[in-house]
């Protein structure tokens, strides 16, 4: 395949080498991460392998630790394709490779560990940003394009690659950029994706308008956000019919003029309420619509699609998420929707628990320990909801604990954009405080996490409190 044909030319040689090895294999074990990006990575890779006639099996891992890699080696597969993880565990993987147990092929976007392997497709190896320009699903897509055969060029798989990128929040500045933008262009050319400059609210396909306005944005608009009655009266004041046949309409039900009316009304309200200009700007972004999916369903909007996948992943049902990605629109989709409803109920019950129990205040932060009452896979989301609610003090970050296992505690921390502007960097706090007590952590300035030994909570808190105090 000519280098110029690759959607990401800098990665073309690596993709070609990986594709050649996969084509030469009798059968392949495909191992992927359990989250929206990992699920879409697996779906992209599995579809491309199937189309190329390569026999394979798919397995998922929450974490690719030594035990998981041992288990993969024990399957006896001679070729193992890792997607959305593998780079960070390259040191352990390379040992199995050196022992002749299997040949790894890696399509990932995480920071590589200090070891080498030949078949390694990772944007960071070519100076492309793995946090904002290419996801695991994007790397898998670049590989899929190199695997293309006589029956098609796999460009239709760009749809899933974009779901993965958005699932990893690579569109956080309102649109996809860099290598991701090249994948979007492929999807548009292939007729599977439509892009539009749109109001950047979550739930454009499925949420009734008042709910869309009440919950959808991380931009807080006084009298509308987190205010059901306010959102309804805001709609009533606009010159559009917010209801039809007695039912609330959704964003997707509005015509272009009605959308314009609603968007301008919201901007005017934001300006009048003193929302800062940079926050108002982030009310607008690029929407990615999957045109082959039914309008008004979660799958039509990449952001809602990725949430649905995350709901399956958080409850260990990667099989369901993968089946949805591979096209099951009956049983798997129904089960995914059930998991999403359960997820939302767990979130609201979790937030209610935090509100009832309250938080404990330290000098520079506030915290709660949910023990086993809140699943460790959702405690971070609940901490984020708590910091947007009147239950907590907005002038301090929130740290949440939940049991991860009998000897490990999961830590999640959330701040606000206002605190980040004043110097808060929770990524550094989580990393340094967890390492001080024999754990590990990291993440982003506004949201980060860690895992620590279960009896080190108080020592961790003291160190985190000190670190936040230095930052603010
Ligand atoms: Mn990823």
PDB file of C-alpha atoms in Angstrom, residues 45-46 50 74 82 95 119 121 211 279 292 311 320 341 358 444:
ATOM      1  CA  UNK A  45      -9.567  -4.305  14.602  1.00  0.00           C
ATOM      2  CA  UNK A  46     -11.869  -7.329  14.733  1.00  0.00           C
ATOM      3  CA  UNK A  50     -12.523 -10.644   9.693  1.00  0.00           C
ATOM      4  CA  UNK A  74      -0.958 -19.142  28.398  1.00  0.00           C
ATOM      5  CA  UNK A  82      -3.029  -5.445  21.724  1.00  0.00           C
ATOM      6  CA  UNK A  95       9.940 -10.495  28.143  1.00  0.00           C
ATOM      7  CA  UNK A 119       5.458  -4.137  15.510  1.00  0.00           C
ATOM      8  CA  UNK A 121       1.883   1.431  16.102  1.00  0.00           C
ATOM      9  CA  UNK A 211     -33.265  17.924  30.413  1.00  0.00           C
ATOM     10  CA  UNK A 279     -16.762  29.637  28.782  1.00  0.00           C
ATOM     11  CA  UNK A 292     -26.251   5.235   9.159  1.00  0.00           C
ATOM     12  CA  UNK A 311     -21.995   2.031  30.720  1.00  0.00           C
ATOM     13  CA  UNK A 320     -22.391  -6.251  25.152  1.00  0.00           C
ATOM     14  CA  UNK A 341     -30.366   3.084  32.961  1.00  0.00           C
ATOM     15  CA  UNK A 358     -21.811  14.860  53.824  1.00  0.00           C
ATOM     16  CA  UNK A 444      -5.631  15.613  34.359  1.00  0.00           C
TER      17      UNK A 444
END
